[in-house]
Coordinates of C-alpha atoms in Angstrom, one line a residue:
M64 CA -35.6 39.8 -141.3
S65 CA -38.8 38.0 -140.4
S66 CA -38.6 39.2 -136.8
I67 CA -39.2 42.8 -137.9
F68 CA -42.7 42.1 -139.0
S69 CA -46.0 41.3 -137.4
A70 CA -48.0 38.2 -138.3
P71 CA -50.4 40.1 -140.6
A72 CA -47.4 41.6 -142.3
K73 CA -45.8 38.2 -142.8
R74 CA -49.1 36.9 -144.4
R75 CA -49.2 39.8 -146.8
I76 CA -45.5 39.3 -147.8
A77 CA -46.2 35.6 -148.3
L78 CA -49.2 36.4 -150.4
V79 CA -47.1 38.6 -152.7
L80 CA -44.4 35.9 -153.1
S81 CA -47.0 33.3 -154.0
S82 CA -48.6 35.4 -156.7
R83 CA -46.9 37.1 -159.6
S84 CA -50.1 39.0 -160.4
C85 CA -50.1 42.7 -159.3
L86 CA -53.5 44.0 -160.2
S87 CA -56.6 42.7 -162.1
Q88 CA -59.1 45.1 -163.5
T89 CA -62.7 44.4 -162.8
S90 CA -65.6 45.4 -165.0
S91 CA -66.6 48.1 -162.5
V92 CA -64.8 51.4 -162.4
D93 CA -65.7 51.6 -158.7
H94 CA -64.0 48.4 -157.5
L95 CA -60.5 47.1 -157.8
L96 CA -59.3 43.5 -157.3
I97 CA -55.9 43.8 -155.6
T98 CA -53.4 40.9 -155.2
T99 CA -50.6 42.9 -153.6
P100 CA -50.4 44.5 -150.2
F101 CA -49.8 47.9 -151.5
A102 CA -53.3 49.4 -151.1
S103 CA -53.4 52.2 -148.5
R104 CA -55.5 51.6 -145.4
A105 CA -58.8 53.4 -145.2
A106 CA -57.6 55.7 -142.4
S107 CA -54.6 56.4 -140.4
T108 CA -54.8 55.1 -136.8
R109 CA -52.4 57.9 -135.8
W110 CA -54.7 60.5 -137.3
S111 CA -57.8 59.3 -135.5
T112 CA -55.9 59.0 -132.2
R113 CA -54.2 62.4 -132.6
H114 CA -57.4 64.3 -133.4
N115 CA -59.6 62.3 -131.0
S116 CA -62.1 61.6 -133.7
S117 CA -63.4 58.5 -135.5
I118 CA -64.4 57.8 -139.0
S119 CA -68.1 57.3 -139.4
P120 CA -69.2 53.8 -140.6
A121 CA -70.7 55.4 -143.7
H122 CA -67.3 56.6 -144.9
T123 CA -65.2 53.5 -143.9
A124 CA -63.5 51.9 -146.9
R125 CA -63.8 48.1 -147.3
P126 CA -60.8 46.4 -145.6
V127 CA -58.1 44.6 -147.5
T128 CA -57.9 41.0 -146.3
A129 CA -56.2 37.8 -147.4
D130 CA -59.6 36.4 -148.2
S131 CA -61.3 39.1 -150.2
L132 CA -58.6 41.5 -151.2
V133 CA -61.2 43.8 -152.6
V134 CA -61.0 47.5 -151.8
T135 CA -63.2 50.4 -153.0
S136 CA -61.1 52.2 -155.5
S137 CA -60.8 52.8 -159.2
Q138 CA -59.2 50.9 -162.1
S139 CA -55.8 49.4 -162.0
I140 CA -52.6 51.3 -162.8
T141 CA -51.0 48.3 -164.4
S142 CA -51.9 46.7 -167.7
T143 CA -55.2 44.9 -168.0
T144 CA -53.4 42.0 -169.7
H145 CA -51.8 39.8 -167.2
D146 CA -48.3 38.6 -167.9
S147 CA -46.9 36.2 -165.3
R148 CA -43.4 36.9 -166.5
R149 CA -43.6 40.6 -165.8
P150 CA -41.4 41.5 -162.8
P151 CA -43.1 43.3 -159.9
P152 CA -42.9 47.1 -159.8
L153 CA -40.2 47.3 -157.1
S154 CA -37.8 45.2 -159.2
I155 CA -37.0 48.5 -160.8
L156 CA -35.1 49.6 -157.7
P157 CA -31.3 49.1 -157.6
L158 CA -30.2 46.7 -154.8
T159 CA -28.4 49.3 -152.7
V160 CA -31.5 51.5 -152.8
L161 CA -33.8 48.6 -151.9
I162 CA -31.6 47.6 -148.9
R163 CA -31.4 51.2 -147.6
S164 CA -35.1 51.8 -148.1
L165 CA -36.0 48.7 -146.3
A166 CA -33.8 49.6 -143.3
I167 CA -35.1 53.1 -143.0
N168 CA -38.8 52.1 -143.5
S169 CA -38.3 49.4 -140.8
I170 CA -37.3 52.1 -138.4
S171 CA -39.9 54.5 -139.5
S172 CA -42.7 51.9 -139.2
S173 CA -41.8 51.0 -135.6
R174 CA -43.1 53.3 -132.9
L175 CA -40.5 51.8 -130.5
L176 CA -37.6 52.8 -132.8
L177 CA -39.1 55.9 -134.3
T178 CA -39.3 57.9 -131.0
P179 CA -35.6 57.8 -130.2
S180 CA -34.7 58.2 -133.8
M181 CA -36.8 61.4 -134.0
A182 CA -35.1 62.8 -130.9
I183 CA -31.7 62.2 -132.5
M184 CA -32.7 63.8 -135.8
H185 CA -34.1 66.9 -134.0
R186 CA -30.9 67.2 -132.0
L187 CA -28.8 67.0 -135.2
A188 CA -31.0 69.4 -137.2
Y189 CA -30.8 72.2 -134.6
A190 CA -27.3 71.4 -133.2
T191 CA -25.1 74.2 -132.0
S192 CA -22.2 72.0 -130.8
P193 CA -19.4 71.3 -133.4
L194 CA -19.5 67.7 -132.4
L195 CA -23.1 67.4 -133.7
K196 CA -22.7 69.4 -136.9
P197 CA -21.9 67.3 -140.0
D198 CA -19.7 70.0 -141.5
T199 CA -17.4 70.0 -138.5
N200 CA -17.6 66.3 -137.6
P201 CA -16.3 64.2 -140.5
P202 CA -17.3 60.7 -139.1
L203 CA -20.9 62.0 -138.5
R204 CA -21.0 63.5 -141.9
W205 CA -19.8 60.3 -143.5
L206 CA -22.5 58.2 -141.7
L207 CA -25.3 60.6 -142.4
K208 CA -24.4 61.1 -146.1
R209 CA -24.3 57.4 -146.8
V210 CA -27.6 56.6 -145.1
F211 CA -30.3 59.3 -144.5
Y212 CA -28.8 61.9 -146.9
A213 CA -28.4 59.4 -149.7
Q214 CA -32.0 58.2 -149.2
F215 CA -33.7 61.6 -149.5
C216 CA -31.2 64.1 -151.1
A217 CA -29.7 64.5 -154.5
G218 CA -26.2 65.7 -153.7
E219 CA -24.0 68.5 -152.4
N220 CA -22.8 69.9 -155.7
A221 CA -23.6 69.9 -159.4
A222 CA -21.8 66.7 -160.2
E223 CA -23.6 64.7 -157.5
V224 CA -27.0 66.2 -158.4
D225 CA -26.5 65.4 -162.0
H226 CA -25.5 61.8 -161.1
T227 CA -28.6 61.3 -158.9
V228 CA -31.0 62.8 -161.5
A229 CA -29.5 60.8 -164.3
G230 CA -30.0 57.6 -162.2
L231 CA -33.7 58.5 -161.6
K232 CA -34.3 59.2 -165.3
K233 CA -32.6 55.9 -166.2
M234 CA -35.1 54.1 -164.0
G235 CA -37.9 55.7 -166.0
Y236 CA -38.8 58.9 -164.2
R237 CA -39.8 61.6 -166.7
G238 CA -38.4 64.4 -164.6
V239 CA -37.5 65.7 -161.1
I240 CA -38.7 68.4 -158.7
L241 CA -35.5 69.8 -157.3
N242 CA -35.4 71.9 -154.1
Y243 CA -32.6 73.9 -152.6
A244 CA -32.6 72.7 -149.0
K245 CA -30.9 75.6 -147.3
E246 CA -33.1 77.3 -144.7
I247 CA -32.5 80.5 -142.7
E248 CA -33.0 80.1 -138.9
L249 CA -34.3 83.3 -137.2
D250 CA -34.5 84.0 -133.5
R251 CA -37.3 86.1 -132.0
E252 CA -35.0 89.1 -131.3
Q253 CA -34.1 89.4 -135.0
V254 CA -37.8 89.5 -135.9
K255 CA -38.6 92.1 -133.3
K256 CA -35.7 94.3 -134.5
L257 CA -37.0 94.2 -138.0
D258 CA -40.3 95.5 -136.8
L259 CA -38.8 98.4 -134.8
V260 CA -39.6 102.0 -135.8
D261 CA -37.8 103.7 -132.9
E262 CA -35.3 106.0 -134.5
T263 CA -32.9 105.8 -131.6
K264 CA -32.2 102.2 -132.6
R265 CA -32.1 102.9 -136.3
S266 CA -28.5 101.7 -136.6
E267 CA -29.3 98.4 -135.0
V268 CA -32.3 97.8 -137.2
E269 CA -30.2 98.6 -140.3
A270 CA -27.6 96.1 -139.3
V271 CA -30.2 93.4 -139.1
R272 CA -31.7 94.5 -142.4
R273 CA -28.3 94.4 -144.2
K274 CA -27.8 90.8 -143.0
A275 CA -31.4 90.0 -144.1
E276 CA -30.6 91.3 -147.6
R277 CA -27.5 89.1 -147.7
D278 CA -29.7 86.2 -146.8
V279 CA -32.0 87.0 -149.8
E280 CA -29.0 87.2 -152.1
S281 CA -27.8 83.8 -150.9
W282 CA -31.2 82.3 -151.4
K283 CA -31.5 83.8 -154.8
K284 CA -28.2 82.4 -155.9
G285 CA -29.0 78.9 -154.6
T286 CA -32.4 78.9 -156.3
L287 CA -31.0 80.1 -159.6
E288 CA -28.4 77.3 -159.4
T289 CA -31.2 74.9 -158.7
V290 CA -33.0 76.0 -161.9
R291 CA -29.7 75.7 -163.8
L292 CA -29.2 72.1 -162.5
T293 CA -32.6 71.0 -164.0
G294 CA -33.5 70.2 -167.5
E295 CA -36.4 71.1 -169.8
N296 CA -39.8 70.1 -168.3
D297 CA -38.2 69.5 -164.8
M298 CA -39.6 71.5 -161.9
V299 CA -38.0 73.5 -159.1
A300 CA -39.7 73.8 -155.6
V301 CA -39.4 77.3 -154.2
K302 CA -39.7 77.9 -150.5
F303 CA -40.0 81.6 -149.7
S304 CA -39.2 81.3 -146.0
G305 CA -35.7 80.1 -147.1
A306 CA -35.0 83.7 -148.1
G307 CA -34.9 84.6 -144.4
I308 CA -36.2 87.4 -142.2
L309 CA -37.4 89.8 -144.9
A310 CA -39.6 87.1 -146.5
L311 CA -40.9 86.0 -143.1
H312 CA -41.8 89.5 -142.1
A313 CA -43.6 90.3 -145.3
L314 CA -45.4 87.0 -145.4
R315 CA -46.5 87.3 -141.8
K316 CA -47.8 90.8 -142.4
Q317 CA -49.4 89.8 -145.8
I318 CA -47.7 92.6 -147.7
A319 CA -45.8 92.6 -151.0
P320 CA -42.3 91.3 -150.9
P321 CA -39.7 94.0 -150.3
A322 CA -37.8 95.4 -153.3
C323 CA -34.7 93.2 -153.1
L324 CA -36.8 90.0 -152.6
E325 CA -39.3 90.9 -155.4
S326 CA -36.3 91.4 -157.7
A327 CA -34.9 88.0 -156.7
I328 CA -38.2 86.2 -157.4
D329 CA -38.6 88.0 -160.7
E330 CA -35.2 86.9 -161.8
I331 CA -35.8 83.3 -160.7
C332 CA -39.1 83.2 -162.7
D333 CA -37.6 84.8 -165.8
Y334 CA -34.7 82.3 -165.7
A335 CA -37.1 79.3 -165.2
L336 CA -39.2 80.5 -168.2
S337 CA -36.2 80.8 -170.4
R338 CA -35.2 77.2 -169.5
K339 CA -38.7 75.8 -169.7
V340 CA -38.6 74.8 -166.1
R341 CA -41.7 75.0 -163.9
L342 CA -41.7 76.5 -160.4
L343 CA -43.7 75.1 -157.5
F344 CA -44.2 77.6 -154.7
D345 CA -44.2 75.4 -151.6
A346 CA -46.7 75.7 -148.8
E347 CA -45.7 77.2 -145.4
Q348 CA -47.1 77.1 -141.9
A349 CA -50.5 78.6 -141.3
A350 CA -49.1 81.9 -140.0
L351 CA -47.4 82.5 -143.3
Q352 CA -49.7 80.8 -145.8
P353 CA -52.0 83.7 -146.6
G354 CA -49.0 85.7 -147.6
V355 CA -47.7 82.8 -149.8
D356 CA -51.1 82.5 -151.4
S357 CA -51.2 86.2 -152.3
W358 CA -47.7 86.1 -153.8
T359 CA -48.4 82.9 -155.7
L360 CA -51.6 84.4 -157.3
D361 CA -49.7 87.5 -158.3
Y362 CA -46.9 85.5 -160.0
M363 CA -49.5 83.2 -161.7
R364 CA -51.0 86.4 -163.2
R365 CA -47.7 87.5 -164.5
F366 CA -46.2 84.3 -165.8
N367 CA -49.0 81.8 -166.5
N368 CA -50.2 83.6 -169.6
R369 CA -46.9 83.4 -171.5
V370 CA -47.6 80.0 -173.1
P371 CA -51.2 79.0 -173.9
D372 CA -52.7 76.5 -171.4
Q373 CA -49.3 76.1 -169.6
A374 CA -48.3 77.1 -166.1
I375 CA -44.9 78.3 -165.2
V376 CA -45.9 79.0 -161.5
Y377 CA -47.8 76.5 -159.4
G378 CA -49.3 77.0 -156.0
T379 CA -49.5 74.3 -153.3
Y380 CA -53.0 73.4 -152.1
Q381 CA -53.3 71.3 -148.9
A382 CA -56.3 69.1 -148.8
Y383 CA -56.2 68.7 -145.0
L384 CA -57.1 72.4 -144.5
K385 CA -60.8 73.2 -144.3
A386 CA -60.5 76.3 -146.3
T387 CA -58.6 74.8 -149.3
P388 CA -61.6 74.0 -151.6
A389 CA -63.0 77.6 -151.3
K390 CA -59.5 79.1 -151.7
L391 CA -58.7 77.1 -154.8
A392 CA -62.2 77.9 -156.3
A393 CA -61.5 81.7 -155.7
H394 CA -58.2 81.5 -157.4
M395 CA -59.7 79.6 -160.3
A396 CA -62.5 82.3 -160.7
I397 CA -59.8 85.0 -160.9
A398 CA -57.9 82.9 -163.5
A399 CA -61.0 82.4 -165.6
Q400 CA -61.8 86.1 -165.5
E401 CA -58.2 87.3 -166.2
G402 CA -57.2 84.6 -168.7
F403 CA -54.3 82.8 -167.1
T404 CA -53.6 79.1 -166.3
V405 CA -53.9 77.9 -162.8
G406 CA -50.9 75.7 -161.7
V407 CA -52.0 73.4 -158.9
K408 CA -49.7 71.2 -156.8
L409 CA -52.2 69.1 -154.8
V410 CA -51.0 67.6 -151.5
R411 CA -52.7 66.2 -148.4
G412 CA -50.6 68.4 -146.1
A413 CA -47.3 68.8 -144.5
Y414 CA -47.8 70.8 -141.2
L415 CA -50.1 68.6 -139.3
G416 CA -48.0 68.9 -136.2
S417 CA -47.8 72.7 -136.2
D418 CA -50.9 74.2 -137.9
P419 CA -53.7 75.3 -135.5
R420 CA -56.1 72.3 -135.0
H421 CA -59.2 74.2 -135.9
F422 CA -57.8 74.9 -139.4
I423 CA -57.6 71.1 -140.1
N424 CA -60.3 68.7 -141.1
D425 CA -61.8 66.6 -138.3
T426 CA -60.8 63.3 -139.7
K427 CA -58.4 61.8 -142.3
E428 CA -61.4 60.5 -144.2
I429 CA -62.6 64.1 -144.8
T430 CA -59.1 65.0 -146.0
D431 CA -59.2 62.0 -148.4
E432 CA -62.5 63.2 -149.7
F433 CA -61.2 66.7 -150.2
F434 CA -58.1 65.4 -152.0
D435 CA -60.0 63.0 -154.3
G436 CA -62.8 65.4 -154.9
I437 CA -60.5 68.3 -155.9
M438 CA -58.4 65.9 -158.0
E439 CA -61.5 64.6 -159.9
S440 CA -62.8 68.1 -160.5
L441 CA -59.5 69.3 -161.9
L442 CA -59.0 66.3 -164.1
K443 CA -62.5 66.4 -165.5
R444 CA -62.7 70.2 -165.6
T445 CA -66.1 70.2 -164.0
W446 CA -67.3 71.6 -160.6
N447 CA -68.4 69.0 -158.1
S448 CA -69.6 68.7 -154.4
V449 CA -66.1 69.4 -153.1
L450 CA -64.7 72.0 -155.5
K451 CA -67.6 74.4 -156.0
P452 CA -67.8 77.6 -158.0
V453 CA -67.6 80.8 -156.0
D454 CA -71.0 81.9 -154.6
G455 CA -72.6 79.0 -156.4
Q456 CA -72.3 80.6 -159.8
Q457 CA -71.5 78.4 -162.8
T458 CA -68.1 80.1 -163.4
K459 CA -66.2 79.3 -166.5
Y460 CA -63.6 76.6 -165.7
P461 CA -60.1 78.0 -166.3
A462 CA -57.1 76.2 -167.9
V463 CA -55.4 74.1 -165.2
N464 CA -52.1 72.2 -164.9
L465 CA -51.9 69.6 -162.1
V466 CA -49.1 68.1 -160.1
L467 CA -50.6 65.2 -158.2
A468 CA -48.3 64.9 -155.2
S469 CA -49.5 61.9 -153.4
H470 CA -48.2 58.8 -151.6
N471 CA -51.7 57.4 -151.5
H472 CA -52.0 54.4 -153.9
L473 CA -55.7 54.6 -154.1
S474 CA -55.8 58.3 -155.1
V475 CA -53.2 57.6 -157.9
R476 CA -55.3 54.7 -159.1
K477 CA -58.4 56.9 -159.2
A478 CA -56.6 59.5 -161.2
L479 CA -55.3 56.9 -163.7
A480 CA -58.8 55.5 -164.1
I481 CA -60.2 58.9 -165.0
R482 CA -57.3 59.6 -167.4
D483 CA -57.8 56.2 -169.1
A484 CA -61.5 56.8 -169.6
Q485 CA -60.7 60.2 -171.1
A486 CA -58.1 58.6 -173.4
R487 CA -60.6 56.0 -174.6
S488 CA -63.3 58.6 -175.3
G489 CA -60.9 61.1 -176.9
E490 CA -61.7 63.8 -174.4
P491 CA -59.2 66.7 -173.9
M492 CA -56.9 66.0 -170.9
I493 CA -55.2 68.5 -168.7
D494 CA -51.4 68.5 -168.2
T495 CA -50.9 66.2 -165.2
T496 CA -47.8 65.0 -163.4
Y497 CA -47.5 62.4 -160.6
A498 CA -44.9 63.0 -157.9
Q499 CA -43.6 61.4 -154.8
L500 CA -40.7 62.3 -152.5
M501 CA -37.4 60.6 -153.2
G502 CA -36.8 57.9 -150.6
M503 CA -40.5 57.4 -149.8
A504 CA -43.5 55.6 -151.4
D505 CA -41.4 53.7 -153.9
E506 CA -44.1 51.1 -154.2
V507 CA -46.4 53.8 -155.6
S508 CA -43.7 55.4 -157.8
C509 CA -42.5 52.1 -159.3
D510 CA -46.1 51.1 -160.0
I511 CA -46.5 54.2 -162.0
L512 CA -43.2 53.6 -163.8
Q513 CA -44.3 50.1 -164.7
A514 CA -47.6 51.4 -165.9
G515 CA -45.8 53.8 -168.2
R516 CA -43.8 51.0 -169.7
D517 CA -46.8 48.8 -170.2
R518 CA -48.8 51.6 -171.9
E519 CA -46.2 52.9 -174.3
G520 CA -47.8 53.0 -177.8
N521 CA -51.3 52.4 -176.5
E522 CA -53.5 55.3 -177.4
M523 CA -56.4 54.0 -175.4
T524 CA -54.6 54.6 -172.1
E525 CA -52.6 57.4 -170.5
V526 CA -48.8 57.0 -170.2
P527 CA -48.3 58.6 -166.8
R528 CA -45.4 61.0 -166.1
A529 CA -43.8 60.1 -162.8
Y530 CA -41.5 62.6 -161.0
K531 CA -39.5 62.5 -157.8
Y532 CA -39.1 65.4 -155.4
I533 CA -35.5 65.7 -154.2
A534 CA -33.5 68.3 -152.2
W535 CA -29.9 69.2 -152.7
G536 CA -27.3 71.1 -150.6
T537 CA -24.6 70.3 -148.1
T538 CA -25.3 67.7 -145.4
S539 CA -25.7 70.4 -142.8
E540 CA -28.0 72.4 -145.1
C541 CA -30.2 69.4 -145.6
M542 CA -30.6 68.4 -141.9
K543 CA -33.8 70.3 -141.4
Y544 CA -35.2 68.9 -144.6
L545 CA -34.3 65.4 -143.4
H546 CA -35.9 66.1 -140.0
R547 CA -39.2 67.1 -141.7
R548 CA -39.1 63.9 -143.7
A549 CA -38.8 62.0 -140.4
E550 CA -41.7 64.0 -139.0
E551 CA -43.8 63.1 -142.0
N552 CA -43.0 59.4 -141.5
R553 CA -44.0 59.7 -137.8
D554 CA -47.4 61.0 -138.9
A555 CA -47.9 58.1 -141.4
V556 CA -46.7 55.0 -139.6
D557 CA -49.4 52.8 -141.1
R558 CA -48.6 53.8 -144.6
T559 CA -44.9 53.4 -143.9
R560 CA -45.6 49.8 -142.7
E561 CA -47.2 49.0 -146.1
G562 CA -44.1 50.4 -147.8
R563 CA -41.9 48.3 -145.6
D564 CA -43.9 45.2 -146.3
A565 CA -43.7 45.8 -150.0
L566 CA -39.9 46.4 -149.9
A567 CA -39.4 43.3 -147.7
A568 CA -41.5 41.2 -150.2
E569 CA -39.2 42.4 -153.0
M570 CA -36.1 41.6 -151.0
M571 CA -37.3 38.1 -150.3
R572 CA -38.3 37.6 -154.0
R573 CA -34.7 38.5 -155.0
L574 CA -33.2 36.2 -152.3
R575 CA -35.3 33.3 -153.5
G576 CA -34.2 34.0 -157.0
W577 CA -30.5 34.1 -156.1
F578 CA -30.8 30.8 -154.3
G579 CA -32.8 29.1 -157.0
F580 CA -36.2 29.1 -155.2
A581 CA -38.0 31.5 -157.5

């Protein structure tokens, strides 16, 4: 195992093994003493290289080193009272999950191994040959389902999904964000046919439209089943592009959804409301996102005033886009004026490889500032230098619910510090959920879970709600979802290395315990 890691990584692992302490809170809210290697690096090398930009010295975070181990951040997630007998956060993971996660993170964190792995995943995700399709190749399906599928997906049917969700909740997760993974693949000819107005080809256009309406019906049934598979206070991620060509056409043209699609979305929202399940409308690529924003705002208007201060519909706001703070502020101004709750799923971004470069922040540091600034504004319900009121006017702050979807340990710590300060002072606190993807960032998720256990019954701190985002569907249906997860790991190699090191440290801790060296 040691051959996998670089010398710095080995030193970090050894440091964890030599110290049972996870985190020690300092007297300053602005600094955190860290005795684990879990802190995220100040900036991604891949980001800087990819965008041909550098982070200015004024914005460079203090490095984490074996000597100082001090990083600019906020207060600790874990309990301020040190208990040397407390197991580390990743001890929560079952052994099979730990081994599988370590193997996959080791591949994802190696640029040498990641490139051919990505090529294989892309080939499988878009395969046309029966030999490369899991549904028609049983040995391939067996392998994929027990490795990559099991790492990131919930199951192929209700029984498997129930088993996975029950396992997560047994570990301490308060809920799940469940996503129906099926996607509709469209070729250019189908999109062109949908746009045709030539009456001589009317029959051809209608044939495509009938197929498109069947795709909407299939998407509706899958999404309704996803809502049915969740429990009260769980969430369902809704991806409009999964409804196929009619959704893509309407989103691209920024027009209202066609009648059959609008009826489907209405039915999904009504069913979710009846089951007390929240809906997260996922982001799409830049060409579709303005349409998604318009639909999301419309459904917030219609459903986020049913229960006081509670959102049923959430929009996804991507901090890596330059326009996000202004867009969110505009939505919040409308909500304040019309009296509905804004549901915000805050992410850094998922389409770095495909969105136009000029839409994206120049550096990762700016994206981090956007994310943390928006997060702080929402948690404190006050405007700031990042999230400003529209036209500089002191607009009334609307009711807000927040899903903080982050794999960044520092951002999560900052959020917890703000929430703890609010709990101690008795300030009102907005509804907040912390979420990470299943199979990724377990060092962050398990830290939140342990914090929740430590804080039970302590009214002076927040007991955080940790959720996992998981997809379900057949192995073939999930292949494109799995490919996107691989793409995400490719764009975050440095962060994945930190996760790998944390997992390796936990594996070595267990080995030492089994052989009596603990």
